């Protein structure tokens, strides 16, 4: 059934995908397995896009199916989540970039790991990250980007956090396809992660240190 879900996503059969998710949740499948099966589907479409075999509408459609599935799965994930919040973390895709499929996975995973997550969306200017961190008393900020061009916005955001005097109390992590240790160093961020699991691990480390 797990493979069927991945294929339904790859073929963009939304009704089939949602039906499978309902059946799997009813049958007690681990919600994380469902998210992972969908992620593999989106990955296949991403590869087809890179090879010129899929186009923008397919990508948008895949994103929408992924979102509908996340809405269904989230309540189930929350049942298993710890009650006391570990820390508050502001998450968003930086200015100039609207990719949010990966960012949403990071949000979901942090949420179920027990973090209070403030999702401020996509194409977010540096000042908005600073305001959100201050307003919500966050101790961490996670920046996502998929465009090489948007790495500059990450650097700007890290600088804005320092200029606002929050660098002593707020840790910033960066992630997304173009991010590596080298790029992280260039942005001045405190850490980076290659996927949503790494985001949670890093956030947990930071939560314990504070
Ligand atoms: C889907 C997609 C789109 C969709 C986005 C839909 C949406 N709602 O997000 C649409 C069609 C809108 C789109 C638009 C564009 N796209 Co696009 N898109 C993709 C595609 C195919 C997949 C991205 C994706 O969702 N992957 C699946 C998710 C699950 O993976 P992920 O995002 O990498 O996230 C994981 C990790 O990176 C990590 N992670 C992510 N964020 C964070 C944050 C932290 C803190 C941490 C620790 C980890 C982390 O965890 C996630 C889960 O494991 C990629 C190609 C690819 N194979 O990556 C191109 C790609 C990113 N797009 C690209 C481009 C160029 C564009 C456009 C400029 C195209 C255009 N000419 O209009 C526009 C951008 C507009 C803008 N201003 O942003 C290029 C970028 C090239 C570059 N290096 O700069 C790529 C690489 C395609 C290519 N090969 O050319 N795109």
Short mmCIF file of C-alpha atoms and ligand atoms in Angstrom, two decimals:
data_model
loop_
_atom_site.label_atom_id
_atom_site.label_comp_id
_atom_site.label_asym_id
_atom_site.label_seq_id
_atom_site.Cartn_x
_atom_site.Cartn_y
_atom_site.Cartn_z
CA UNK A 1 0.00 0.00 0.00
CA UNK A 2 2.92 2.34 0.78
CA UNK A 3 4.24 1.93 -2.80
CA UNK A 4 0.70 2.47 -4.14
CA UNK A 5 0.58 5.81 -2.34
CA UNK A 6 3.93 6.87 -3.84
CA UNK A 7 2.68 5.91 -7.34
CA UNK A 8 -0.63 7.72 -6.84
CA UNK A 9 1.39 10.85 -6.04
CA UNK A 10 3.73 10.38 -8.99
CA UNK A 11 0.70 9.95 -11.32
CA UNK A 12 -1.04 12.92 -9.65
CA UNK A 13 -4.12 10.81 -8.85
CA UNK A 14 -5.33 12.98 -5.99
CA UNK A 15 -8.55 11.08 -5.13
CA UNK A 16 -6.69 7.76 -5.09
CA UNK A 17 -3.92 9.22 -2.93
CA UNK A 18 -6.33 10.71 -0.40
CA UNK A 19 -8.37 7.49 -0.34
CA UNK A 20 -5.25 5.47 0.36
CA UNK A 21 -4.21 7.84 3.15
CA UNK A 22 -7.67 7.49 4.79
CA UNK A 23 -7.45 3.71 4.58
CA UNK A 24 -3.88 3.66 5.93
CA UNK A 25 -4.73 5.94 8.86
CA UNK A 26 -7.76 3.78 9.65
CA UNK A 27 -5.56 0.68 9.49
CA UNK A 28 -3.02 2.15 11.90
CA UNK A 29 -0.13 2.87 9.50
CA UNK A 30 2.56 5.08 11.09
CA UNK A 31 1.73 8.65 9.92
CA UNK A 32 5.45 9.33 9.39
CA UNK A 33 5.58 6.48 6.89
CA UNK A 34 2.76 8.16 4.97
CA UNK A 35 4.62 11.49 4.84
CA UNK A 36 7.79 9.70 3.73
CA UNK A 37 5.93 7.84 0.93
CA UNK A 38 4.60 11.16 -0.35
CA UNK A 39 8.01 12.80 -0.16
CA UNK A 40 9.40 10.03 -2.37
CA UNK A 41 6.61 10.74 -4.87
CA UNK A 42 7.42 14.46 -4.97
CA UNK A 43 11.10 13.56 -5.40
CA UNK A 44 10.30 11.48 -8.51
CA UNK A 45 8.33 14.38 -10.01
CA UNK A 46 11.21 16.73 -9.16
CA UNK A 47 13.63 14.47 -11.05
CA UNK A 48 11.27 14.34 -14.05
CA UNK A 49 11.09 18.13 -13.99
CA UNK A 50 14.88 18.39 -13.96
CA UNK A 51 14.98 15.96 -16.94
CA UNK A 52 12.38 17.96 -18.88
CA UNK A 53 9.75 15.23 -18.55
CA UNK A 54 7.43 17.10 -16.18
CA UNK A 55 6.35 20.73 -16.12
CA UNK A 56 5.32 23.49 -13.70
CA UNK A 57 1.58 22.51 -13.51
CA UNK A 58 2.58 18.98 -12.45
CA UNK A 59 4.84 20.38 -9.73
CA UNK A 60 2.12 22.69 -8.44
CA UNK A 61 -0.40 19.82 -8.47
CA UNK A 62 2.02 17.56 -6.55
CA UNK A 63 2.48 20.33 -3.98
CA UNK A 64 -1.28 20.64 -3.55
CA UNK A 65 -1.78 16.90 -3.09
CA UNK A 66 1.06 16.85 -0.56
CA UNK A 67 -0.61 19.69 1.34
CA UNK A 68 -4.02 17.95 1.44
CA UNK A 69 -2.36 14.81 2.75
CA UNK A 70 -0.44 16.72 5.43
CA UNK A 71 -3.75 18.24 6.63
CA UNK A 72 -5.19 14.72 7.01
CA UNK A 73 -2.14 13.22 8.70
CA UNK A 74 -1.27 16.05 11.09
CA UNK A 75 -3.96 15.46 13.75
CA UNK A 76 -2.76 11.86 14.04
CA UNK A 77 0.86 12.92 14.40
CA UNK A 78 -0.10 15.38 17.12
CA UNK A 79 -1.69 12.66 19.24
CA UNK A 80 1.76 11.17 19.71
CA UNK A 81 3.50 14.52 20.27
CA UNK A 82 4.86 15.46 23.70
CA UNK A 83 2.65 17.99 25.52
CA UNK A 84 5.23 20.38 26.97
CA UNK A 85 6.77 22.48 24.22
CA UNK A 86 10.55 22.15 23.85
CA UNK A 87 11.07 25.65 22.42
CA UNK A 88 9.52 28.11 19.99
CA UNK A 89 10.89 28.19 16.44
CA UNK A 90 10.02 30.54 13.59
CA UNK A 91 10.14 28.87 10.16
CA UNK A 92 9.88 30.40 6.70
CA UNK A 93 11.16 30.44 3.13
CA UNK A 94 13.38 33.49 2.58
CA UNK A 95 12.67 36.49 0.40
CA UNK A 96 12.63 35.88 -3.35
CA UNK A 97 11.77 32.20 -3.00
CA UNK A 98 8.29 30.64 -3.00
CA UNK A 99 9.18 26.93 -2.70
CA UNK A 100 7.42 25.52 0.33
CA UNK A 101 6.96 21.76 -0.01
CA UNK A 102 10.20 21.02 1.87
CA UNK A 103 9.63 23.86 4.34
CA UNK A 104 6.20 22.42 5.15
CA UNK A 105 7.74 19.02 5.86
CA UNK A 106 10.23 20.68 8.21
CA UNK A 107 7.32 22.49 9.92
CA UNK A 108 5.36 19.25 10.34
CA UNK A 109 8.34 17.33 11.72
CA UNK A 110 9.27 20.07 14.22
CA UNK A 111 5.66 20.30 15.28
CA UNK A 112 5.33 16.59 16.00
CA UNK A 113 8.71 16.56 17.76
CA UNK A 114 7.18 18.93 20.31
CA UNK A 115 8.27 22.39 19.17
CA UNK A 116 5.97 25.40 19.06
CA UNK A 117 6.27 26.25 15.37
CA UNK A 118 5.47 29.68 13.96
CA UNK A 119 5.21 29.20 10.19
CA UNK A 120 5.48 32.59 8.50
CA UNK A 121 5.21 31.32 4.93
CA UNK A 122 7.25 32.01 1.82
CA UNK A 123 9.02 34.99 0.24
CA UNK A 124 9.59 36.34 3.75
CA UNK A 125 11.68 39.53 4.15
CA UNK A 126 14.44 39.53 6.79
CA UNK A 127 12.61 42.05 9.00
CA UNK A 128 9.58 39.78 9.23
CA UNK A 129 11.69 36.93 10.63
CA UNK A 130 13.08 39.30 13.25
CA UNK A 131 9.61 40.61 14.20
CA UNK A 132 8.14 37.11 14.43
CA UNK A 133 11.00 35.87 16.62
CA UNK A 134 10.57 38.84 18.95
CA UNK A 135 6.74 38.72 19.05
CA UNK A 136 6.69 35.01 19.86
CA UNK A 137 9.75 34.92 22.12
CA UNK A 138 11.35 32.34 19.82
CA UNK A 139 14.79 30.93 20.59
CA UNK A 140 15.32 29.57 17.07
CA UNK A 141 14.71 30.52 13.44
CA UNK A 142 14.78 28.06 10.52
CA UNK A 143 15.30 29.46 7.03
CA UNK A 144 14.48 27.47 3.90
CA UNK A 145 15.46 28.17 0.30
CA UNK A 146 15.59 26.19 -2.94
CA UNK A 147 16.92 28.89 -5.26
CA UNK A 148 20.65 29.54 -5.36
CA UNK A 149 19.74 33.21 -5.78
CA UNK A 150 17.90 33.26 -2.45
CA UNK A 151 21.03 32.35 -0.48
CA UNK A 152 21.73 36.10 -0.37
CA UNK A 153 18.40 36.59 1.43
CA UNK A 154 19.48 34.02 4.01
CA UNK A 155 22.66 36.00 4.65
CA UNK A 156 20.60 39.21 4.94
CA UNK A 157 18.29 37.53 7.45
CA UNK A 158 21.14 36.26 9.61
CA UNK A 159 22.58 39.81 9.58
CA UNK A 160 19.19 41.33 10.47
CA UNK A 161 18.92 39.01 13.47
CA UNK A 162 22.34 40.19 14.67
CA UNK A 163 21.56 43.86 14.00
CA UNK A 164 18.37 43.50 16.06
CA UNK A 165 20.54 42.24 18.92
CA UNK A 166 18.87 38.82 18.92
CA UNK A 167 21.97 36.80 18.02
CA UNK A 168 22.66 36.10 21.69
CA UNK A 169 19.23 34.58 22.29
CA UNK A 170 18.21 33.16 18.92
CA UNK A 171 19.92 30.39 16.94
CA UNK A 172 19.45 30.41 13.17
CA UNK A 173 19.53 27.28 11.00
CA UNK A 174 19.43 27.09 7.21
CA UNK A 175 18.36 24.32 4.88
CA UNK A 176 17.11 23.46 1.41
CA UNK A 177 18.55 21.84 -1.70
CA UNK A 178 21.40 24.35 -2.35
CA UNK A 179 22.59 24.39 1.28
CA UNK A 180 25.83 22.74 2.43
CA UNK A 181 28.26 23.34 5.28
CA UNK A 182 30.09 25.76 3.01
CA UNK A 183 26.96 27.72 2.13
CA UNK A 184 25.91 27.72 5.78
CA UNK A 185 29.25 29.30 6.66
CA UNK A 186 28.72 31.92 3.98
CA UNK A 187 25.30 32.89 5.38
CA UNK A 188 26.68 33.17 8.90
CA UNK A 189 23.96 30.87 10.28
CA UNK A 190 24.58 28.82 13.44
CA UNK A 191 23.86 25.50 11.73
CA UNK A 192 22.31 23.71 8.80
CA UNK A 193 20.56 20.46 7.98
CA UNK A 194 20.16 18.36 4.86
CA UNK A 195 16.58 17.29 5.59
CA UNK A 196 13.68 17.61 8.01
CA UNK A 197 15.09 14.94 10.34
CA UNK A 198 18.34 16.91 10.61
CA UNK A 199 16.32 20.06 11.33
CA UNK A 200 14.66 18.33 14.29
CA UNK A 201 17.97 16.92 15.59
CA UNK A 202 19.65 20.32 15.49
CA UNK A 203 16.66 22.04 17.13
CA UNK A 204 16.67 19.43 19.90
CA UNK A 205 20.38 19.98 20.51
CA UNK A 206 19.83 23.71 20.75
CA UNK A 207 16.81 23.27 23.04
CA UNK A 208 18.93 21.25 25.47
CA UNK A 209 21.84 23.66 25.47
CA UNK A 210 19.60 26.60 26.46
C1 LIG B 1 8.30 21.79 -6.88
C2 LIG B 1 9.23 22.81 -7.49
C3 LIG B 1 8.69 24.06 -7.83
C4 LIG B 1 7.23 24.44 -7.52
C5 LIG B 1 7.13 24.84 -6.05
C6 LIG B 1 5.81 24.44 -5.44
C7 LIG B 1 5.81 24.69 -3.97
N1 LIG B 1 4.65 24.91 -3.44
O1 LIG B 1 6.84 24.66 -3.30
C8 LIG B 1 7.01 25.64 -8.49
C9 LIG B 1 6.48 25.12 -9.79
C10 LIG B 1 6.09 26.74 -8.00
C11 LIG B 1 8.44 26.12 -8.71
C12 LIG B 1 8.79 27.37 -9.12
C13 LIG B 1 10.07 27.78 -9.46
N2 LIG B 1 11.17 26.99 -9.48
CO1 LIG B 1 11.22 25.21 -8.72
N3 LIG B 1 11.43 23.40 -8.29
C14 LIG B 1 10.61 22.52 -7.76
C15 LIG B 1 11.34 21.14 -7.63
C16 LIG B 1 10.94 20.29 -8.81
C17 LIG B 1 11.08 20.35 -6.38
C18 LIG B 1 11.29 21.07 -5.06
C19 LIG B 1 10.63 20.29 -3.96
O2 LIG B 1 9.55 20.61 -3.49
N4 LIG B 1 11.29 19.18 -3.56
C20 LIG B 1 10.75 18.24 -2.57
C21 LIG B 1 11.08 18.72 -1.15
C22 LIG B 1 10.51 17.70 -0.15
O3 LIG B 1 12.47 18.79 -0.98
P1 LIG B 1 13.25 20.11 -0.51
O4 LIG B 1 12.46 21.31 -0.85
O5 LIG B 1 14.64 20.02 -0.96
O6 LIG B 1 13.20 20.03 1.09
C23 LIG B 1 13.91 19.06 1.83
C24 LIG B 1 15.34 19.50 2.20
O7 LIG B 1 15.91 20.40 1.28
C25 LIG B 1 15.24 20.04 3.57
N5 LIG B 1 14.91 21.43 3.85
C26 LIG B 1 14.15 22.30 3.18
N6 LIG B 1 14.06 23.46 3.83
C27 LIG B 1 14.78 23.34 4.96
C28 LIG B 1 15.03 24.24 6.00
C29 LIG B 1 15.85 23.84 7.07
C30 LIG B 1 16.13 24.80 8.17
C31 LIG B 1 16.43 22.53 7.07
C32 LIG B 1 17.33 22.13 8.17
C33 LIG B 1 16.15 21.63 6.03
C34 LIG B 1 15.33 22.05 4.99
O8 LIG B 1 14.23 19.24 4.16
C35 LIG B 1 13.21 18.98 3.18
C36 LIG B 1 12.59 17.64 3.50
O9 LIG B 1 13.55 16.61 3.52
C37 LIG B 1 12.85 21.60 -7.71
C38 LIG B 1 13.82 20.57 -8.29
C39 LIG B 1 14.36 19.62 -7.26
N7 LIG B 1 14.53 18.41 -7.68
O10 LIG B 1 14.63 20.01 -6.13
C40 LIG B 1 12.74 22.86 -8.58
C41 LIG B 1 13.80 23.96 -8.44
C42 LIG B 1 14.12 24.20 -6.97
N8 LIG B 1 13.11 25.13 -8.99
C43 LIG B 1 13.91 25.90 -9.66
C44 LIG B 1 13.51 27.11 -10.30
C45 LIG B 1 14.54 27.80 -11.15
C46 LIG B 1 12.20 27.62 -10.14
C47 LIG B 1 11.65 28.92 -10.75
C48 LIG B 1 12.58 30.12 -10.72
C49 LIG B 1 11.18 28.57 -12.16
C50 LIG B 1 10.75 29.73 -13.02
N9 LIG B 1 11.59 30.02 -13.99
O11 LIG B 1 9.70 30.32 -12.78
C51 LIG B 1 10.40 29.15 -9.87
C52 LIG B 1 10.76 29.95 -8.59
C53 LIG B 1 9.89 31.06 -8.25
C54 LIG B 1 10.34 31.62 -6.92
N10 LIG B 1 10.51 32.93 -6.82
O12 LIG B 1 10.61 30.91 -5.95
C55 LIG B 1 15.33 25.37 -9.71
C56 LIG B 1 16.31 26.13 -8.81
C57 LIG B 1 17.66 26.30 -9.44
C58 LIG B 1 18.58 26.95 -8.49
N11 LIG B 1 19.52 26.19 -7.97
O13 LIG B 1 18.48 28.10 -8.18
C59 LIG B 1 15.12 23.86 -9.33
C60 LIG B 1 16.31 23.21 -8.62
C61 LIG B 1 14.78 23.11 -10.65
C62 LIG B 1 15.95 23.04 -11.62
N12 LIG B 1 16.63 21.91 -11.69
O14 LIG B 1 16.24 23.98 -12.31
N13 LIG B 1 9.33 25.11 -8.45
#
